[in-house]
């Protein structure tokens, strides 16, 4: 493994060179062999190198940095930066794709503010499990390569085992990185960051006319697709601050996130989101709000005439909803077993959501019941089922044809809150990693019915009503 450091070509305000702080006794507790292979890493060597995944040993070519960024946190702009993460460098896979390799929980940086620079085992394993589950569900996301325990404890409400996650990402450039550039560096810094982002994530735009507008539109499109995928699988991010939204369109920063049990647009899982800013149904609106913050930073680059720039930015932001709705509808039609998309489908889908709300039905299980031809057993859905059957026939499909499509688009298993929490507890309290490994294995094939995953399909009735995830990560 030899790392590169193209991020260091940016103006120096964008990072601080700082090494991870060594830990007492690094021990590899989870390792993602499949991802390691995709990255072209030597699996045997990596598995016997916990010191690499703790930052005790700096690998060849690595120049560790903490990245600078800002962020609108619950609507308020703050200057942040990696307070407990180190970007080790970039790795190029066999396809020539560049990936960031970052340690999270690896010690103090100049951006640590009041924090300790560390992370607890539970939250790092949580990010590992959920990010890998998202990947298997076909949702763009940062990945997790490894978790090591540190042999040290961290002080939260109680003392907890410390851990470090190795995160792989298309990049860690956030909407908040652009906000940082605009506030601290001005137009030249924003331009440098935009040029870097374009070459890394949207190289097809290089030399296009109105390149920065095309860049803004591409990020808007990537995010519209991402949020549609979240909504269609029932994922609640929990902290959609602008520092937790990527330019690449990958899901990032798994803190108080969760999957929906009961279908409920107002559902909030995070204990600190008391006003429901980041509620399930608010996610598209918040994404658009965040993208408006990105657009503001790009205004000086969109046109020489500021008035024209503002108009272009506004048009771009307004376009988010149409794109979101298009991607959302595409996803829902696939979940319902349709090959084509008819304009009336949006109404049929809304009706289904209404039935789910009335029935307090588990979102994932309803789609699965439909796929398994069991939904008509539920009285709340009988009327709707008739419309659905007619719609399938209108396209010239048989129910069997539709079922085939549905099976590919409706997961059997998702990372259900109670199973995730159980497995995390077993790891954090008893240092027993077998349940986490079993869960990770099952979540690798979320669309397949297997005898192993039977137990993991069930939602626990009533569980979601009292369930909260906590932010003290
Ligand atoms: P997050 O809530 O994980 O998205 O983090 C928001 C900001 O707080 C980022 O700048 C983090 O680097 C920083 N942060 C979170 N936890 C810690 C910690 N334990 N020590 C230092 N900085 C932290
Ligand atoms: Mg964050």
PDB file of N, CA and C in Angstrom, residues 72 174-182 187 190-191 193-194 212-221 223 242 245-247 286-303 305-320:
ATOM      1  N   UNK A  72     -22.952  24.373   8.685  1.00  0.00           N
ATOM      2  CA  UNK A  72     -24.190  24.841   9.324  1.00  0.00           C
ATOM      3  C   UNK A  72     -24.705  23.687  10.170  1.00  0.00           C
ATOM      4  N   UNK A 174     -16.857  18.301   1.641  1.00  0.00           N
ATOM      5  CA  UNK A 174     -18.224  18.492   2.112  1.00  0.00           C
ATOM      6  C   UNK A 174     -18.765  19.822   1.624  1.00  0.00           C
ATOM      7  N   UNK A 175     -20.076  20.016   1.711  1.00  0.00           N
ATOM      8  CA  UNK A 175     -20.636  21.347   1.465  1.00  0.00           C
ATOM      9  C   UNK A 175     -19.916  22.317   2.397  1.00  0.00           C
ATOM     10  N   UNK A 176     -19.682  21.874   3.630  1.00  0.00           N
ATOM     11  CA  UNK A 176     -18.998  22.711   4.613  1.00  0.00           C
ATOM     12  C   UNK A 176     -17.562  23.060   4.246  1.00  0.00           C
ATOM     13  N   UNK A 177     -16.924  22.253   3.395  1.00  0.00           N
ATOM     14  CA  UNK A 177     -15.567  22.605   2.944  1.00  0.00           C
ATOM     15  C   UNK A 177     -15.646  23.849   2.055  1.00  0.00           C
ATOM     16  N   UNK A 178     -16.687  23.928   1.243  1.00  0.00           N
ATOM     17  CA  UNK A 178     -16.891  25.118   0.408  1.00  0.00           C
ATOM     18  C   UNK A 178     -17.234  26.338   1.267  1.00  0.00           C
ATOM     19  N   UNK A 179     -18.014  26.118   2.305  1.00  0.00           N
ATOM     20  CA  UNK A 179     -18.354  27.237   3.195  1.00  0.00           C
ATOM     21  C   UNK A 179     -17.081  27.751   3.880  1.00  0.00           C
ATOM     22  N   UNK A 180     -16.220  26.817   4.281  1.00  0.00           N
ATOM     23  CA  UNK A 180     -14.948  27.196   4.887  1.00  0.00           C
ATOM     24  C   UNK A 180     -14.129  28.024   3.889  1.00  0.00           C
ATOM     25  N   UNK A 181     -14.066  27.548   2.640  1.00  0.00           N
ATOM     26  CA  UNK A 181     -13.294  28.245   1.601  1.00  0.00           C
ATOM     27  C   UNK A 181     -13.815  29.668   1.411  1.00  0.00           C
ATOM     28  N   UNK A 182     -15.126  29.812   1.354  1.00  0.00           N
ATOM     29  CA  UNK A 182     -15.712  31.134   1.112  1.00  0.00           C
ATOM     30  C   UNK A 182     -15.432  32.083   2.273  1.00  0.00           C
ATOM     31  N   UNK A 187     -12.824  34.046  -2.944  1.00  0.00           N
ATOM     32  CA  UNK A 187     -13.121  33.460  -4.262  1.00  0.00           C
ATOM     33  C   UNK A 187     -12.016  32.527  -4.768  1.00  0.00           C
ATOM     34  N   UNK A 190     -12.294  29.192  -3.111  1.00  0.00           N
ATOM     35  CA  UNK A 190     -13.476  28.455  -3.595  1.00  0.00           C
ATOM     36  C   UNK A 190     -13.182  27.885  -4.983  1.00  0.00           C
ATOM     37  N   UNK A 191     -12.535  28.700  -5.812  1.00  0.00           N
ATOM     38  CA  UNK A 191     -12.225  28.259  -7.176  1.00  0.00           C
ATOM     39  C   UNK A 191     -11.262  27.058  -7.149  1.00  0.00           C
ATOM     40  N   UNK A 193     -10.873  24.897  -4.792  1.00  0.00           N
ATOM     41  CA  UNK A 193     -11.589  23.720  -4.275  1.00  0.00           C
ATOM     42  C   UNK A 193     -12.561  23.167  -5.326  1.00  0.00           C
ATOM     43  N   UNK A 194     -13.219  24.077  -6.039  1.00  0.00           N
ATOM     44  CA  UNK A 194     -14.155  23.634  -7.090  1.00  0.00           C
ATOM     45  C   UNK A 194     -13.380  22.921  -8.199  1.00  0.00           C
ATOM     46  N   UNK A 212     -18.608  25.871 -13.674  1.00  0.00           N
ATOM     47  CA  UNK A 212     -18.957  25.880 -12.247  1.00  0.00           C
ATOM     48  C   UNK A 212     -20.456  25.714 -12.039  1.00  0.00           C
ATOM     49  N   UNK A 213     -21.244  26.206 -12.991  1.00  0.00           N
ATOM     50  CA  UNK A 213     -22.691  25.982 -12.918  1.00  0.00           C
ATOM     51  C   UNK A 213     -22.981  24.499 -13.144  1.00  0.00           C
ATOM     52  N   UNK A 214     -22.275  23.921 -14.107  1.00  0.00           N
ATOM     53  CA  UNK A 214     -22.453  22.483 -14.380  1.00  0.00           C
ATOM     54  C   UNK A 214     -22.054  21.670 -13.142  1.00  0.00           C
ATOM     55  N   UNK A 215     -21.016  22.136 -12.455  1.00  0.00           N
ATOM     56  CA  UNK A 215     -20.585  21.460 -11.219  1.00  0.00           C
ATOM     57  C   UNK A 215     -21.692  21.521 -10.163  1.00  0.00           C
ATOM     58  N   UNK A 216     -22.230  22.721  -9.960  1.00  0.00           N
ATOM     59  CA  UNK A 216     -23.318  22.874  -8.991  1.00  0.00           C
ATOM     60  C   UNK A 216     -24.479  21.938  -9.354  1.00  0.00           C
ATOM     61  N   UNK A 217     -24.836  21.931 -10.619  1.00  0.00           N
ATOM     62  CA  UNK A 217     -25.954  21.069 -11.055  1.00  0.00           C
ATOM     63  C   UNK A 217     -25.645  19.588 -10.851  1.00  0.00           C
ATOM     64  N   UNK A 218     -24.395  19.221 -11.044  1.00  0.00           N
ATOM     65  CA  UNK A 218     -24.023  17.810 -10.855  1.00  0.00           C
ATOM     66  C   UNK A 218     -24.117  17.405  -9.394  1.00  0.00           C
ATOM     67  N   UNK A 219     -23.683  18.294  -8.493  1.00  0.00           N
ATOM     68  CA  UNK A 219     -23.779  17.972  -7.065  1.00  0.00           C
ATOM     69  C   UNK A 219     -25.257  17.882  -6.673  1.00  0.00           C
ATOM     70  N   UNK A 220     -26.056  18.799  -7.183  1.00  0.00           N
ATOM     71  CA  UNK A 220     -27.493  18.791  -6.885  1.00  0.00           C
ATOM     72  C   UNK A 220     -28.108  17.474  -7.357  1.00  0.00           C
ATOM     73  N   UNK A 221     -27.720  17.042  -8.541  1.00  0.00           N
ATOM     74  CA  UNK A 221     -28.247  15.796  -9.095  1.00  0.00           C
ATOM     75  C   UNK A 221     -27.817  14.587  -8.244  1.00  0.00           C
ATOM     76  N   UNK A 223     -26.989  14.539  -5.125  1.00  0.00           N
ATOM     77  CA  UNK A 223     -27.663  14.566  -3.826  1.00  0.00           C
ATOM     78  C   UNK A 223     -29.142  14.226  -3.955  1.00  0.00           C
ATOM     79  N   UNK A 242     -24.409  20.775   7.183  1.00  0.00           N
ATOM     80  CA  UNK A 242     -23.714  20.901   5.889  1.00  0.00           C
ATOM     81  C   UNK A 242     -22.317  20.279   5.913  1.00  0.00           C
ATOM     82  N   UNK A 245     -22.494  16.522   4.581  1.00  0.00           N
ATOM     83  CA  UNK A 245     -23.038  16.315   3.241  1.00  0.00           C
ATOM     84  C   UNK A 245     -21.900  16.436   2.230  1.00  0.00           C
ATOM     85  N   UNK A 246     -21.703  15.360   1.460  1.00  0.00           N
ATOM     86  CA  UNK A 246     -20.548  15.336   0.558  1.00  0.00           C
ATOM     87  C   UNK A 246     -20.848  15.942  -0.811  1.00  0.00           C
ATOM     88  N   UNK A 247     -19.777  16.332  -1.467  1.00  0.00           N
ATOM     89  CA  UNK A 247     -19.838  16.831  -2.839  1.00  0.00           C
ATOM     90  C   UNK A 247     -19.942  15.650  -3.820  1.00  0.00           C
ATOM     91  N   UNK A 286     -34.233  19.615   3.639  1.00  0.00           N
ATOM     92  CA  UNK A 286     -32.957  19.972   4.274  1.00  0.00           C
ATOM     93  C   UNK A 286     -31.805  19.834   3.271  1.00  0.00           C
ATOM     94  N   UNK A 287     -31.876  18.809   2.448  1.00  0.00           N
ATOM     95  CA  UNK A 287     -30.824  18.645   1.433  1.00  0.00           C
ATOM     96  C   UNK A 287     -30.814  19.867   0.525  1.00  0.00           C
ATOM     97  N   UNK A 288     -31.994  20.310   0.140  1.00  0.00           N
ATOM     98  CA  UNK A 288     -32.075  21.489  -0.728  1.00  0.00           C
ATOM     99  C   UNK A 288     -31.536  22.732  -0.009  1.00  0.00           C
ATOM    100  N   UNK A 289     -31.848  22.856   1.259  1.00  0.00           N
ATOM    101  CA  UNK A 289     -31.361  23.992   2.052  1.00  0.00           C
ATOM    102  C   UNK A 289     -29.828  23.961   2.101  1.00  0.00           C
ATOM    103  N   UNK A 290     -29.277  22.777   2.340  1.00  0.00           N
ATOM    104  CA  UNK A 290     -27.816  22.627   2.383  1.00  0.00           C
ATOM    105  C   UNK A 290     -27.183  22.969   1.031  1.00  0.00           C
ATOM    106  N   UNK A 291     -27.838  22.524  -0.045  1.00  0.00           N
ATOM    107  CA  UNK A 291     -27.295  22.795  -1.381  1.00  0.00           C
ATOM    108  C   UNK A 291     -27.348  24.290  -1.701  1.00  0.00           C
ATOM    109  N   UNK A 292     -28.317  24.977  -1.128  1.00  0.00           N
ATOM    110  CA  UNK A 292     -28.369  26.435  -1.303  1.00  0.00           C
ATOM    111  C   UNK A 292     -27.145  27.083  -0.659  1.00  0.00           C
ATOM    112  N   UNK A 293     -26.673  26.517   0.447  1.00  0.00           N
ATOM    113  CA  UNK A 293     -25.456  27.038   1.099  1.00  0.00           C
ATOM    114  C   UNK A 293     -24.236  26.810   0.185  1.00  0.00           C
ATOM    115  N   UNK A 294     -24.229  25.659  -0.506  1.00  0.00           N
ATOM    116  CA  UNK A 294     -23.147  25.405  -1.472  1.00  0.00           C
ATOM    117  C   UNK A 294     -23.228  26.417  -2.617  1.00  0.00           C
ATOM    118  N   UNK A 295     -24.443  26.605  -3.131  1.00  0.00           N
ATOM    119  CA  UNK A 295     -24.639  27.520  -4.267  1.00  0.00           C
ATOM    120  C   UNK A 295     -24.152  28.930  -3.926  1.00  0.00           C
ATOM    121  N   UNK A 296     -24.426  29.372  -2.718  1.00  0.00           N
ATOM    122  CA  UNK A 296     -24.002  30.720  -2.300  1.00  0.00           C
ATOM    123  C   UNK A 296     -22.490  30.887  -2.423  1.00  0.00           C
ATOM    124  N   UNK A 297     -21.757  29.843  -2.064  1.00  0.00           N
ATOM    125  CA  UNK A 297     -20.296  29.969  -2.121  1.00  0.00           C
ATOM    126  C   UNK A 297     -19.812  30.054  -3.569  1.00  0.00           C
ATOM    127  N   UNK A 298     -20.600  29.500  -4.496  1.00  0.00           N
ATOM    128  CA  UNK A 298     -20.165  29.431  -5.901  1.00  0.00           C
ATOM    129  C   UNK A 298     -20.599  30.649  -6.714  1.00  0.00           C
ATOM    130  N   UNK A 299     -21.440  31.507  -6.143  1.00  0.00           N
ATOM    131  CA  UNK A 299     -21.994  32.638  -6.899  1.00  0.00           C
ATOM    132  C   UNK A 299     -20.929  33.458  -7.640  1.00  0.00           C
ATOM    133  N   UNK A 300     -19.798  33.777  -6.995  1.00  0.00           N
ATOM    134  CA  UNK A 300     -18.798  34.584  -7.732  1.00  0.00           C
ATOM    135  C   UNK A 300     -18.232  33.874  -8.970  1.00  0.00           C
ATOM    136  N   UNK A 301     -18.412  32.564  -9.064  1.00  0.00           N
ATOM    137  CA  UNK A 301     -17.831  31.815 -10.185  1.00  0.00           C
ATOM    138  C   UNK A 301     -18.839  31.521 -11.298  1.00  0.00           C
ATOM    139  N   UNK A 302     -20.111  31.777 -11.037  1.00  0.00           N
ATOM    140  CA  UNK A 302     -21.128  31.335 -11.996  1.00  0.00           C
ATOM    141  C   UNK A 302     -21.223  32.249 -13.210  1.00  0.00           C
ATOM    142  N   UNK A 303     -21.064  33.561 -12.992  1.00  0.00           N
ATOM    143  CA  UNK A 303     -21.140  34.513 -14.096  1.00  0.00           C
ATOM    144  C   UNK A 303     -20.431  35.799 -13.677  1.00  0.00           C
ATOM    145  N   UNK A 305     -21.581  38.730 -14.115  1.00  0.00           N
ATOM    146  CA  UNK A 305     -22.626  39.628 -13.614  1.00  0.00           C
ATOM    147  C   UNK A 305     -23.290  38.968 -12.394  1.00  0.00           C
ATOM    148  N   UNK A 306     -23.172  39.621 -11.246  1.00  0.00           N
ATOM    149  CA  UNK A 306     -23.669  38.987 -10.017  1.00  0.00           C
ATOM    150  C   UNK A 306     -25.157  38.670 -10.059  1.00  0.00           C
ATOM    151  N   UNK A 307     -25.912  39.593 -10.713  1.00  0.00           N
ATOM    152  CA  UNK A 307     -27.366  39.364 -10.794  1.00  0.00           C
ATOM    153  C   UNK A 307     -27.663  38.077 -11.561  1.00  0.00           C
ATOM    154  N   UNK A 308     -26.936  37.907 -12.652  1.00  0.00           N
ATOM    155  CA  UNK A 308     -27.111  36.691 -13.462  1.00  0.00           C
ATOM    156  C   UNK A 308     -26.723  35.463 -12.624  1.00  0.00           C
ATOM    157  N   UNK A 309     -25.612  35.593 -11.897  1.00  0.00           N
ATOM    158  CA  UNK A 309     -25.138  34.486 -11.045  1.00  0.00           C
ATOM    159  C   UNK A 309     -26.198  34.049 -10.056  1.00  0.00           C
ATOM    160  N   UNK A 310     -26.796  35.038  -9.412  1.00  0.00           N
ATOM    161  CA  UNK A 310     -27.803  34.718  -8.382  1.00  0.00           C
ATOM    162  C   UNK A 310     -28.988  34.006  -9.017  1.00  0.00           C
ATOM    163  N   UNK A 311     -29.360  34.495 -10.202  1.00  0.00           N
ATOM    164  CA  UNK A 311     -30.496  33.868 -10.888  1.00  0.00           C
ATOM    165  C   UNK A 311     -30.160  32.408 -11.264  1.00  0.00           C
ATOM    166  N   UNK A 312     -28.960  32.200 -11.750  1.00  0.00           N
ATOM    167  CA  UNK A 312     -28.541  30.833 -12.130  1.00  0.00           C
ATOM    168  C   UNK A 312     -28.523  29.905 -10.913  1.00  0.00           C
ATOM    169  N   UNK A 313     -28.018  30.446  -9.806  1.00  0.00           N
ATOM    170  CA  UNK A 313     -27.942  29.634  -8.576  1.00  0.00           C
ATOM    171  C   UNK A 313     -29.350  29.276  -8.107  1.00  0.00           C
ATOM    172  N   UNK A 314     -30.234  30.272  -8.160  1.00  0.00           N
ATOM    173  CA  UNK A 314     -31.619  30.015  -7.724  1.00  0.00           C
ATOM    174  C   UNK A 314     -32.278  28.948  -8.586  1.00  0.00           C
ATOM    175  N   UNK A 315     -32.091  29.070  -9.889  1.00  0.00           N
ATOM    176  CA  UNK A 315     -32.689  28.075 -10.806  1.00  0.00           C
ATOM    177  C   UNK A 315     -32.158  26.671 -10.498  1.00  0.00           C
ATOM    178  N   UNK A 316     -30.861  26.621 -10.234  1.00  0.00           N
ATOM    179  CA  UNK A 316     -30.247  25.311  -9.946  1.00  0.00           C
ATOM    180  C   UNK A 316     -30.864  24.712  -8.675  1.00  0.00           C
ATOM    181  N   UNK A 317     -30.991  25.536  -7.653  1.00  0.00           N
ATOM    182  CA  UNK A 317     -31.538  25.037  -6.375  1.00  0.00           C
ATOM    183  C   UNK A 317     -32.997  24.609  -6.536  1.00  0.00           C
ATOM    184  N   UNK A 318     -33.745  25.413  -7.287  1.00  0.00           N
ATOM    185  CA  UNK A 318     -35.160  25.069  -7.507  1.00  0.00           C
ATOM    186  C   UNK A 318     -35.274  23.712  -8.227  1.00  0.00           C
ATOM    187  N   UNK A 319     -34.313  23.413  -9.082  1.00  0.00           N
ATOM    188  CA  UNK A 319     -34.388  22.167  -9.863  1.00  0.00           C
ATOM    189  C   UNK A 319     -34.241  20.917  -8.986  1.00  0.00           C
ATOM    190  N   UNK A 320     -33.754  21.105  -7.758  1.00  0.00           N
ATOM    191  CA  UNK A 320     -33.533  19.940  -6.878  1.00  0.00           C
ATOM    192  C   UNK A 320     -34.801  19.106  -6.715  1.00  0.00           C
TER     193      UNK A 320
END
